[in-house]
Tab-separated table of C-alpha atoms in Angstrom:
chain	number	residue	atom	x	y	z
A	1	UNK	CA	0.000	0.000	0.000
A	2	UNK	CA	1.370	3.311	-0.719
A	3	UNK	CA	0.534	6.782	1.699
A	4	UNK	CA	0.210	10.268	0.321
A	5	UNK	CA	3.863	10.311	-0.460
A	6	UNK	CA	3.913	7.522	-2.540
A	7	UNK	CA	6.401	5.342	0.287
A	8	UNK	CA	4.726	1.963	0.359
A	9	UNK	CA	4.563	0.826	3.932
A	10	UNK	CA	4.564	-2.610	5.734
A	11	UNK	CA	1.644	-4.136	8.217
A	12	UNK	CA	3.057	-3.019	11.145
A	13	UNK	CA	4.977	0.541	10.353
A	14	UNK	CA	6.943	3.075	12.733
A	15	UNK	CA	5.142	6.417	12.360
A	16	UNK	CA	6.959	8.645	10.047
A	17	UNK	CA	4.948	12.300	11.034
A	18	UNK	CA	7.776	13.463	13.425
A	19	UNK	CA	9.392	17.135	12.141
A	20	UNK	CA	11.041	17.649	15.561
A	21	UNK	CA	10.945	15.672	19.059
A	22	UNK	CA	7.111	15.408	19.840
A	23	UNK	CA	7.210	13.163	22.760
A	24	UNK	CA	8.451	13.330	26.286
A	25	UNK	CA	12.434	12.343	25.549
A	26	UNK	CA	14.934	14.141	27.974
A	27	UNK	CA	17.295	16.213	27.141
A	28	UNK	CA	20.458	14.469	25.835
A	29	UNK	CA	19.566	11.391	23.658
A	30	UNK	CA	22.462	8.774	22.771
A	31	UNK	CA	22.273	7.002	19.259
A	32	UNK	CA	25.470	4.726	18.340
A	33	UNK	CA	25.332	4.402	14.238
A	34	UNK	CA	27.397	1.240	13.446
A	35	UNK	CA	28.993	0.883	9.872
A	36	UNK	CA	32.144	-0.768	8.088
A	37	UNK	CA	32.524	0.794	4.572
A	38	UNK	CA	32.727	4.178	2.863
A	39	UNK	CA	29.621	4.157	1.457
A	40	UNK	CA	27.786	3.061	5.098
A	41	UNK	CA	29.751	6.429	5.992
A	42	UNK	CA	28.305	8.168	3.499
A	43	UNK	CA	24.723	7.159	4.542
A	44	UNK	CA	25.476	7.531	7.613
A	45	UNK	CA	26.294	10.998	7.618
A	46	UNK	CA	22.747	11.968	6.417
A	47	UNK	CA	21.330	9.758	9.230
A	48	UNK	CA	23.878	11.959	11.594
A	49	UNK	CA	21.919	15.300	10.143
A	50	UNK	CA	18.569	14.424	10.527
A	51	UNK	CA	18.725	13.117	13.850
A	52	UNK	CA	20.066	16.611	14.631
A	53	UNK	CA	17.516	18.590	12.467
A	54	UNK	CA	14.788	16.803	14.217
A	55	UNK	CA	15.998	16.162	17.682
A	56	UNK	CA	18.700	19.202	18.696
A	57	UNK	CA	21.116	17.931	21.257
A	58	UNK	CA	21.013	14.424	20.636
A	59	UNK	CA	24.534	12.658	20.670
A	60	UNK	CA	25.562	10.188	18.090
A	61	UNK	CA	28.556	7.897	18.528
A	62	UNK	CA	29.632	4.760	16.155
A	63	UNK	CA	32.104	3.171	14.274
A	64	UNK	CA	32.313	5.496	10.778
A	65	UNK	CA	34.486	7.529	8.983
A	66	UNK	CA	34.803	11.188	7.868
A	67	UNK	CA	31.753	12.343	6.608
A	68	UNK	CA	29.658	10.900	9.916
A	69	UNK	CA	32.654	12.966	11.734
A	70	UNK	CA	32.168	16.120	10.057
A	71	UNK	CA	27.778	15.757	10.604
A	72	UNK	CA	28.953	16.336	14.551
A	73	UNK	CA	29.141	12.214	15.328
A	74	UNK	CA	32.297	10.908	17.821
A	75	UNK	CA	33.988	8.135	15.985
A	76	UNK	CA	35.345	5.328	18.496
A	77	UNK	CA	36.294	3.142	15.865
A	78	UNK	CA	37.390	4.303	12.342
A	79	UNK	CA	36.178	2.694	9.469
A	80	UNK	CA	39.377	2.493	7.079
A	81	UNK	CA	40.940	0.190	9.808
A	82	UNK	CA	38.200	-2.183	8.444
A	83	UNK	CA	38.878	-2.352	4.803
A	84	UNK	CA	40.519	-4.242	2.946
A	85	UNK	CA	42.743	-5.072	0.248
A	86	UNK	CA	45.070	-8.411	-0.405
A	87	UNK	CA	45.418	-11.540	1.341
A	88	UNK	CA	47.845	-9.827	4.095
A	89	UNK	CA	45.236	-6.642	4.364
A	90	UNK	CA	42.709	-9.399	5.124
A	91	UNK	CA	44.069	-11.001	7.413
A	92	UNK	CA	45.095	-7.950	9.384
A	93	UNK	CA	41.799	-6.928	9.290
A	94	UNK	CA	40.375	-9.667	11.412
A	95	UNK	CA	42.015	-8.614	14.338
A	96	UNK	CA	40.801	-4.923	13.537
A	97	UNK	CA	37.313	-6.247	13.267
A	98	UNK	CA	37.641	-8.173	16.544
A	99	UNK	CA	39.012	-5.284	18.069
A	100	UNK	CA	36.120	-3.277	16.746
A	101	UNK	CA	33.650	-5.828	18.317
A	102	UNK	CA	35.019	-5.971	21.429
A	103	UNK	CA	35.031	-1.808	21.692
A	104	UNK	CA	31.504	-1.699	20.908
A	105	UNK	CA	30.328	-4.641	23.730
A	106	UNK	CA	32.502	-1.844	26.448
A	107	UNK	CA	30.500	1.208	25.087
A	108	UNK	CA	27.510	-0.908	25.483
A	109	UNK	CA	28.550	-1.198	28.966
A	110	UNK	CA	30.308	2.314	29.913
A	111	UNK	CA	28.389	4.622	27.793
A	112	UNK	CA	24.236	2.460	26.444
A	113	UNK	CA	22.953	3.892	24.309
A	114	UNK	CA	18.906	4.490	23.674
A	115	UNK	CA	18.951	2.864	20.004
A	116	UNK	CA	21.308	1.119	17.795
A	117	UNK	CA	21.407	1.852	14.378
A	118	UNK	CA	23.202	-0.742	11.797
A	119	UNK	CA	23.866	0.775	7.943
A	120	UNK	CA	24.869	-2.343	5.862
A	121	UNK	CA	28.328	-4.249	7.013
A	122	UNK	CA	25.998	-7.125	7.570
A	123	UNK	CA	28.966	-10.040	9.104
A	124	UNK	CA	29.609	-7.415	11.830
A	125	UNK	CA	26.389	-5.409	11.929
A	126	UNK	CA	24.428	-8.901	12.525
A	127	UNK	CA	26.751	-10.249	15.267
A	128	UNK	CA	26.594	-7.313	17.183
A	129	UNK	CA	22.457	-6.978	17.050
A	130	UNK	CA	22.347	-10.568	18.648
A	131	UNK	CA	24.696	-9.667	21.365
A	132	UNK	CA	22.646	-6.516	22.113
A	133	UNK	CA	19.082	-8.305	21.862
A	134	UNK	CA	21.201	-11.040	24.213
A	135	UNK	CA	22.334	-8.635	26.836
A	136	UNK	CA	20.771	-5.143	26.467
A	137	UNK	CA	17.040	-3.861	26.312
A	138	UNK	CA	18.302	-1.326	23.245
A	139	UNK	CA	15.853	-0.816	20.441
A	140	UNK	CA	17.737	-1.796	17.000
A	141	UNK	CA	17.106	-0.159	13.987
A	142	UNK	CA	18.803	-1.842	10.355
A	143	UNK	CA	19.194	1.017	8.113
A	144	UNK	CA	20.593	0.178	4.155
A	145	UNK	CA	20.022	-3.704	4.848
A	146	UNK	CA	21.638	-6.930	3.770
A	147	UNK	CA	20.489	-7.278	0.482
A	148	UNK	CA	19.014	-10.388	1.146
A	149	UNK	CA	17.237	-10.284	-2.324
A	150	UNK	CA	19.894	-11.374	-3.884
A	151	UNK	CA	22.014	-14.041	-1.761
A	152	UNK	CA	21.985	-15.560	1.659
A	153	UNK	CA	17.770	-14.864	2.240
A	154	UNK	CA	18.478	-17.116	5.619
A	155	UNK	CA	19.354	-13.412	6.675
A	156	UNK	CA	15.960	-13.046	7.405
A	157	UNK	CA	15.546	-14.940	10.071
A	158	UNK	CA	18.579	-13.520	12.171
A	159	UNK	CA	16.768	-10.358	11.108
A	160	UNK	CA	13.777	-10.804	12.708
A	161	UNK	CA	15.235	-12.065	15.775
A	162	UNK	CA	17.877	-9.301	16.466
A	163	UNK	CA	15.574	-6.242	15.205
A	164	UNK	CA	13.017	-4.146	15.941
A	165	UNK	CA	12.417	-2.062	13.080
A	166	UNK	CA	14.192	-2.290	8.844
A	167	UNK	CA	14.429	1.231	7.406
A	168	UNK	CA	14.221	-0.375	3.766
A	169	UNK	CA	15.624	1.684	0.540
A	170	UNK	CA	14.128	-0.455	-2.273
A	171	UNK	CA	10.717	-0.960	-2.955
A	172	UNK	CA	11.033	-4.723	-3.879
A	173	UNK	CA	12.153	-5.371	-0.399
A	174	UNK	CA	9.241	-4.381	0.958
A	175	UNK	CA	7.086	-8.418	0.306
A	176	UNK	CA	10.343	-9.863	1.012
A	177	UNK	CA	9.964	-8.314	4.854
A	178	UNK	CA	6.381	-8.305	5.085
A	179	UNK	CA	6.138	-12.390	3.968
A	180	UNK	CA	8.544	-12.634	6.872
A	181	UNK	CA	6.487	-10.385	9.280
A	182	UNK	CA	9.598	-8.561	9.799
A	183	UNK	CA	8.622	-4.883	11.269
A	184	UNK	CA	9.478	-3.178	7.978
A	185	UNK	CA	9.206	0.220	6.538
A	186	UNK	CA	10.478	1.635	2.845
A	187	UNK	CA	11.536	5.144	3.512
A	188	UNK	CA	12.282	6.049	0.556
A	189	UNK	CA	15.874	5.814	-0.842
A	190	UNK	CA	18.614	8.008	-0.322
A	191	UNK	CA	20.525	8.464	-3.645
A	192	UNK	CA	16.833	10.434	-4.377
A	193	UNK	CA	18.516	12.998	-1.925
A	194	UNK	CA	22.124	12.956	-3.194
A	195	UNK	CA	20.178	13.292	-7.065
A	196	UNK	CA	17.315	15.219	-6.305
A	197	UNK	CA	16.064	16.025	-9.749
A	198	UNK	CA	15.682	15.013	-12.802
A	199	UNK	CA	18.251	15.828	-15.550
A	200	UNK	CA	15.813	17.608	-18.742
A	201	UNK	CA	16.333	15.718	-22.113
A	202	UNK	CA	16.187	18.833	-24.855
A	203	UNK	CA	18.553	19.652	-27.669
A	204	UNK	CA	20.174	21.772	-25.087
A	205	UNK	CA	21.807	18.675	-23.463
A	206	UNK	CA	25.072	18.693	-24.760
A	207	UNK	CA	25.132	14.834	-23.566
A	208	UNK	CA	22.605	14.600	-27.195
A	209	UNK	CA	24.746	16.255	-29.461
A	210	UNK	CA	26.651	13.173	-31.216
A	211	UNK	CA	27.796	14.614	-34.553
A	212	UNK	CA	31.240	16.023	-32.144
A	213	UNK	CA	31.030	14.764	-29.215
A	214	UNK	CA	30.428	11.424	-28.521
A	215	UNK	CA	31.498	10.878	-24.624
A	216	UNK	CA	31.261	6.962	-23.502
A	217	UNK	CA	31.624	7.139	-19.528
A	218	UNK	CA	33.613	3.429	-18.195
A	219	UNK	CA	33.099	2.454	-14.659
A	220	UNK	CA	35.519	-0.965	-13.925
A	221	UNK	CA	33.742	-0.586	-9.923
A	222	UNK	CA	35.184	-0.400	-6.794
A	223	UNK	CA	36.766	-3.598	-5.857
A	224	UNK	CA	40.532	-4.891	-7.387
A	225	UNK	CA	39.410	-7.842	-8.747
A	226	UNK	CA	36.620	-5.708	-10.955
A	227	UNK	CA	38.873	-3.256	-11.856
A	228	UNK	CA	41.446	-6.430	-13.303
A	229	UNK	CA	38.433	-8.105	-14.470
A	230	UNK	CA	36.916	-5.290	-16.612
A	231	UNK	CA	39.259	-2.234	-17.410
A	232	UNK	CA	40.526	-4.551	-19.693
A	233	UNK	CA	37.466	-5.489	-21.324
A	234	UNK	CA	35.804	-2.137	-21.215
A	235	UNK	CA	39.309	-0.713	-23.170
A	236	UNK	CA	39.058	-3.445	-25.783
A	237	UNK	CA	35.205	-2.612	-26.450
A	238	UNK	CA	36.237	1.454	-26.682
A	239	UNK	CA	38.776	0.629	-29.213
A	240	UNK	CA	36.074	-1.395	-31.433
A	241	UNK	CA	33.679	1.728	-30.997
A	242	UNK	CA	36.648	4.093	-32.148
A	243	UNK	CA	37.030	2.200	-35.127
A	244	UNK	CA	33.014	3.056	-35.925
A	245	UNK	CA	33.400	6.663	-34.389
A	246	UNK	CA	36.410	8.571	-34.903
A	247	UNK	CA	35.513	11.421	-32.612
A	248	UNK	CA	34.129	9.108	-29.820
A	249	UNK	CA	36.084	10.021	-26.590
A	250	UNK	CA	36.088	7.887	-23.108
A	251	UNK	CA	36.149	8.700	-19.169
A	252	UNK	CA	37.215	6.015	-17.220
A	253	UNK	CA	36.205	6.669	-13.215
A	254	UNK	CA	38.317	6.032	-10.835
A	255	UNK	CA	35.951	7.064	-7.871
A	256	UNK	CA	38.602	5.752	-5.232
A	257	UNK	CA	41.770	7.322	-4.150
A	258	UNK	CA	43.653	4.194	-3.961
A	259	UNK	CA	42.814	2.692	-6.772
A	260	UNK	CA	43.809	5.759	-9.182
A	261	UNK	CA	47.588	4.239	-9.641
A	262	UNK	CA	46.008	1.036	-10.882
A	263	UNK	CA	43.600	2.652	-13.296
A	264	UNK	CA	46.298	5.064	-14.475
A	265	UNK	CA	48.827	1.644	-15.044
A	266	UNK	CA	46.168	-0.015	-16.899
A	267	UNK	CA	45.140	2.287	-19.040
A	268	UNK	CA	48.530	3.938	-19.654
A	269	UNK	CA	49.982	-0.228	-20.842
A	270	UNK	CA	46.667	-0.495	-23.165
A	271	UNK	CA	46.692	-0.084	-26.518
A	272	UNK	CA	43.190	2.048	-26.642
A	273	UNK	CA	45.121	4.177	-23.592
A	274	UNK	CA	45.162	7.300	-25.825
A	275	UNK	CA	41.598	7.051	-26.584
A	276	UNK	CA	40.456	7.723	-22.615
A	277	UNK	CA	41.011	9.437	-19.784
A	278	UNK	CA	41.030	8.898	-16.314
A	279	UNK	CA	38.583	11.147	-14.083
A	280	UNK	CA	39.363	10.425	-10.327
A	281	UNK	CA	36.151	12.229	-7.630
A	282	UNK	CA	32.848	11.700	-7.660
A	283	UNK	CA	31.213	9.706	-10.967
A	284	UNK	CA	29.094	12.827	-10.937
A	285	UNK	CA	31.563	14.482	-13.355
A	286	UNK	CA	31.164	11.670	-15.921
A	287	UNK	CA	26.960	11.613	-15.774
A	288	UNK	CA	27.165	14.740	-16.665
A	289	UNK	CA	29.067	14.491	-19.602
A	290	UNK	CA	28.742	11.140	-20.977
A	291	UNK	CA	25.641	10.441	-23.247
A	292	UNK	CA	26.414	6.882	-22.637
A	293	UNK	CA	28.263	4.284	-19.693
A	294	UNK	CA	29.965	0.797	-19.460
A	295	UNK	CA	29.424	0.392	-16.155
A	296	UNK	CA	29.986	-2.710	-13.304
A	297	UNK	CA	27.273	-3.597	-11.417
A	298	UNK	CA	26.332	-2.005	-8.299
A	299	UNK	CA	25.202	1.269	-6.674
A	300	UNK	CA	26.887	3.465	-9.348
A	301	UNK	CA	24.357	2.003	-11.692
A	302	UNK	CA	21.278	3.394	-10.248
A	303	UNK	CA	23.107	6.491	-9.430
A	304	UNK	CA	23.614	6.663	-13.427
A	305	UNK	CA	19.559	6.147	-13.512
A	306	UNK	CA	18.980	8.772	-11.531
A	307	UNK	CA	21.144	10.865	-13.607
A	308	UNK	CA	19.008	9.773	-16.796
A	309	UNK	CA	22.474	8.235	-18.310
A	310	UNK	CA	21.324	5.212	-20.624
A	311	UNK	CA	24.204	2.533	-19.456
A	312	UNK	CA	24.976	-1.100	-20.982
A	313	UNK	CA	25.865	-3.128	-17.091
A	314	UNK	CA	28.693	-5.462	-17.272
A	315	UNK	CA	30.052	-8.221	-14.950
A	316	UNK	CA	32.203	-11.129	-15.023
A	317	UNK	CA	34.501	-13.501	-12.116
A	318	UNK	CA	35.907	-16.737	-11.594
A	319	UNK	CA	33.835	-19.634	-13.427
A	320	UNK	CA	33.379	-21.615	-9.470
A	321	UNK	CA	32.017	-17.713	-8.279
A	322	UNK	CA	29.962	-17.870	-11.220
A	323	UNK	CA	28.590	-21.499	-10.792
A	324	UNK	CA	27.813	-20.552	-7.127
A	325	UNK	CA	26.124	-17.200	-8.130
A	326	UNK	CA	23.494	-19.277	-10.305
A	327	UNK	CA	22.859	-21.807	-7.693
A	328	UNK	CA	22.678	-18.727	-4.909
A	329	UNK	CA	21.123	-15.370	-6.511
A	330	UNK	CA	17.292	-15.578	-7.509
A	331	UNK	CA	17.270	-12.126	-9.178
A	332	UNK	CA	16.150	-12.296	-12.258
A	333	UNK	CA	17.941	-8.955	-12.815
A	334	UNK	CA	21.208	-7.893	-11.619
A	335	UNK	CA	21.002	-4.371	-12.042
A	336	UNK	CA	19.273	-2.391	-9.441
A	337	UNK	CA	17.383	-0.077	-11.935
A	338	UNK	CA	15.999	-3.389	-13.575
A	339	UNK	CA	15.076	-4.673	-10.061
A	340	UNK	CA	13.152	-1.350	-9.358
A	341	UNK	CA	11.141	-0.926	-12.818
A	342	UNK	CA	10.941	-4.964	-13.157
A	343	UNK	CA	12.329	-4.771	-17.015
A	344	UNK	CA	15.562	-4.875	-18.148
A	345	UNK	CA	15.882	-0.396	-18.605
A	346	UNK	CA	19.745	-1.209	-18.798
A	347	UNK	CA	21.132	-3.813	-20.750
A	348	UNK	CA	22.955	-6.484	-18.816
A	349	UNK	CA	25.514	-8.530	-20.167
A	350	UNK	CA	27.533	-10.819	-17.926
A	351	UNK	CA	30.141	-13.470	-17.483
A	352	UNK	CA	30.739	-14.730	-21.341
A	353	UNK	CA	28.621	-12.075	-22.614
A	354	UNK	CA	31.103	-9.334	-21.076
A	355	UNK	CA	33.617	-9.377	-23.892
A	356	UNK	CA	34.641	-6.418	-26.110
A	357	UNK	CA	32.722	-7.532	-28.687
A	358	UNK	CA	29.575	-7.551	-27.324
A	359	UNK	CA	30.015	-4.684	-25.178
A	360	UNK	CA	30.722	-2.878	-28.323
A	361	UNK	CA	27.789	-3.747	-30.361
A	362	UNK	CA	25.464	-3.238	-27.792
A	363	UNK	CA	26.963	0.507	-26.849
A	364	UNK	CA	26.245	1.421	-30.938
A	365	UNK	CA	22.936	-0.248	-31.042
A	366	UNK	CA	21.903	2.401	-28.339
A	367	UNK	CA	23.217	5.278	-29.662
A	368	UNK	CA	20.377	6.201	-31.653
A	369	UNK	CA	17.607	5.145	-29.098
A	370	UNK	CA	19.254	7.395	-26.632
A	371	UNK	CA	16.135	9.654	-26.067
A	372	UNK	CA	14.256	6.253	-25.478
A	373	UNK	CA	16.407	4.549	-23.041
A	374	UNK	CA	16.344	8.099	-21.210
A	375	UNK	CA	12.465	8.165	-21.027
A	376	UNK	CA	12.973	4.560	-19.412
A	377	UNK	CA	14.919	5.867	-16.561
A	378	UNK	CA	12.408	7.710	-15.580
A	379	UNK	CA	11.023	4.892	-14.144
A	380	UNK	CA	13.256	4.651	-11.684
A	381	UNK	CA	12.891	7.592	-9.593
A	382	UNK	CA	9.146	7.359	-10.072
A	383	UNK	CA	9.010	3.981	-8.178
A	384	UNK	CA	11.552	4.986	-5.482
A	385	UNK	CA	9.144	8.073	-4.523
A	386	UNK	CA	10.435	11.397	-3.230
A	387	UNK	CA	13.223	12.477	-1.143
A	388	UNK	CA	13.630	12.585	2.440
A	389	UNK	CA	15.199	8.649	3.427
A	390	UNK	CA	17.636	10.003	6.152
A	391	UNK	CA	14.669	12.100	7.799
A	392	UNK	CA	12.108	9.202	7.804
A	393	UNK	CA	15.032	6.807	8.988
A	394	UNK	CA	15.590	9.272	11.972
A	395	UNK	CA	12.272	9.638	12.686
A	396	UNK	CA	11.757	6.011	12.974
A	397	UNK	CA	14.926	5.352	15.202
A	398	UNK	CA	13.642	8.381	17.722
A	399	UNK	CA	9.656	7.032	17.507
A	400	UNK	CA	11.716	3.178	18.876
A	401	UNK	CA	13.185	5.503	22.007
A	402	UNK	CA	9.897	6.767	22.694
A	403	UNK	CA	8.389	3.313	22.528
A	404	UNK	CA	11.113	1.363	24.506
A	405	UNK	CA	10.346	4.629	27.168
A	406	UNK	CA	6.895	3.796	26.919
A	407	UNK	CA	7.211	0.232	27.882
A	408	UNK	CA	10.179	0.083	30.417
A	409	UNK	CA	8.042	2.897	31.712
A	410	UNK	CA	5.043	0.594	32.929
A	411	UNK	CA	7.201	-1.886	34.849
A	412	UNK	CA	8.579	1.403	36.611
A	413	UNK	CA	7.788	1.332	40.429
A	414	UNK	CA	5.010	3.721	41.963
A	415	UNK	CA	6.388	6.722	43.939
């Protein structure tokens, strides 16, 4: 069912109505926001803000990085001690995690907090709910959750057991939770907030104009073993699409700092090297010049929807990884715009289909469909509903303090 703000809500939802503290909640409130990876920070930092906006005073601590620092938050734990990179990075990173673990269980003791709130980092995120829901009487709230859509639904049922309330971001979560009777709600999702309109599609748009300037955005991802994977692949298909379009030009991302020497070496050894360059930042600066991307799959790829960027997604790994997907993912999309509309509004090609060749073919088939595939991302933001996530989130984490008051409140002994 979907209320006046077109947010479809489960059975049994938090109210959403609160604009500033409208209960009884004394003076300094204590939230601990619990995340492992940039892009929890990131998230996180929004969370950070609208608790403020909408309860002034209240004091967030958690594991995070620098953007949750800079929203007012007191980091105990940083998060770039918990990423990592190699087989020795790994391994070093267990002991950071236990370390991690073991300072959040003594600021559970020194310093409770009134609510929990756990953005993604499921393996740490999950552990720590059932120690809390073991030991503490702390309402937990699972903001950005495991994407149990896709792999490892036996989630759920830890889920339900160590939770008290999912702040969902997708809207095809929301029978997943509900056939669970998981307390549920789909606030909305926050890349609406980070995008927050529409690009227009007129001949102004210098992203139509491809008599001079064709621009073909690449995105290889995030991870090492993507960027090895498909750089490769994704210079190969440029160089095929070159041959077609003499003045076609290409922006490879390199949206992490540490990865911009690998990039850079990659594309420098290629033959198709001249054709590109690299754009470190924000993948920002490529929607808005590229009338077209190559892009992995993940989060960037509905970022490029929201954008109104037509994109061809790409993926490929290790034939076992593969094998074990097909047995483990039910998706019949991979693509999170696909999973949204329910259509495939970005082609996907992946694992054999991820050559140059294909790639290549595909990118010029869409080139002069462009305004279509546009009008099909608009799709997108239409189903994820307005703007707001990190204010409904926070109102839902504050409504759990005023409910765990409310209760502990009965068993209270008369005066």
């Amino acid at each position: 069912m979907n209320n006046s703000h077109g947010l479809a809500r489960s059975a049994d939802p938090v109210t959403l109505s609160a604009t500033r503290c409208n209960f009884d909640i004394k003076s300094a409130r204590h939230v601990m926001i619990l995340t492992g990876e940039p892009s929890g920070d990131f998230h996180g930092a929004a969370l950070v803000r609208s608790l403020k906006h909408l309860c002034p005073g209240i004091r967030i601590t958690g594991i995070g990085g620098k953007a949750m620092a800079e929203q007012g938050a007191d980091i105990f734990f940083p998060i770039d001690r918990l990423s990592a990179m190699g087989l020795v990075q790994v391994i070093k990173q267990i002991g950071a995690i236990k370390q991690a673990f073991s300072l959040v269980k003594r600021r559970l003791r020194t310093d409770p907090p009134d609510a929990v709130v756990l953005i993604d980092y499921p393996g740490f995120n999950l552990k720590t709910a059932a120690f809390i829901k073991q030991h503490y009487d702390i309402p937990v709230c699972y903001y950005i959750a495991p994407k149990v859509w896709a792999w490892n639904a036996k989630r759920l049922d830890t889920i339900a057991k160590v939770t008290d309330h999912v702040a969902l971001i997708f809207p095809f979560e929301i029978p997943i939770y509900k056939a669970k009777k998981i307390s549920a709600t789909y606030v909305g999702n926050p890349l609406v907030d980070e995008y927050p309109q529409s690009l227009p599609v007129s001949g102004k748009d210098k992203r139509t104009d491809l008599s001079d300037n064709l621009v073909v955005g690449m995105l290889p991802g995030s991870r090492t073993a993507e960027i090895d994977n498909l750089l490769p692949v994704m210079l190969d298909a440029a160089g095929i699409i070159a041959q077609k379009i003499p003045h076609a030009r290409f922006l490879i991302s390199s949206g992490i700092k540490r990865h911009e020497e690998r990039i850079e070496n990659i594309v420098s050894h290629h033959p198709n090297g001249k054709l590109c360059r690299v754009v470190t930042g924000r993948p920002k600066q490529i929607f808005d010049q590229a009338c077209l991307l190559v892009a992995a799959s993940g989060t960037v790829t509905l970022e490029a929807a929201l954008n109104l960027v037509p994109t061809v997604i790409i993926y490929k790994m290790s034939f076992v990884a593969y094998r074990l997907a097909l047995l483990l993912v039910k998706t019949e999309f991979v693509g999170l715009a696909n999973l949204i509309v329910g259509s495939q509004v970005m082609p996907e090609l992946l694992q054999d289909n991820a050559n140059s060749r294909t790639i290549s073919e595909t990118v010029l088939a869409m080139l002069p469909e462009l305004d279509s595939h546009r009008q099909k991302l608009r799709q997108v933001r239409k189903r994820l509903g307005l703007p707001g996530a990190p204010k409904r989130a926070a109102a839902i984490i504050l409504n759990l303090i005023h409910k765990n008051d409310t209760k502990n409140r009965k068993y209270l002994p008369m005066p």
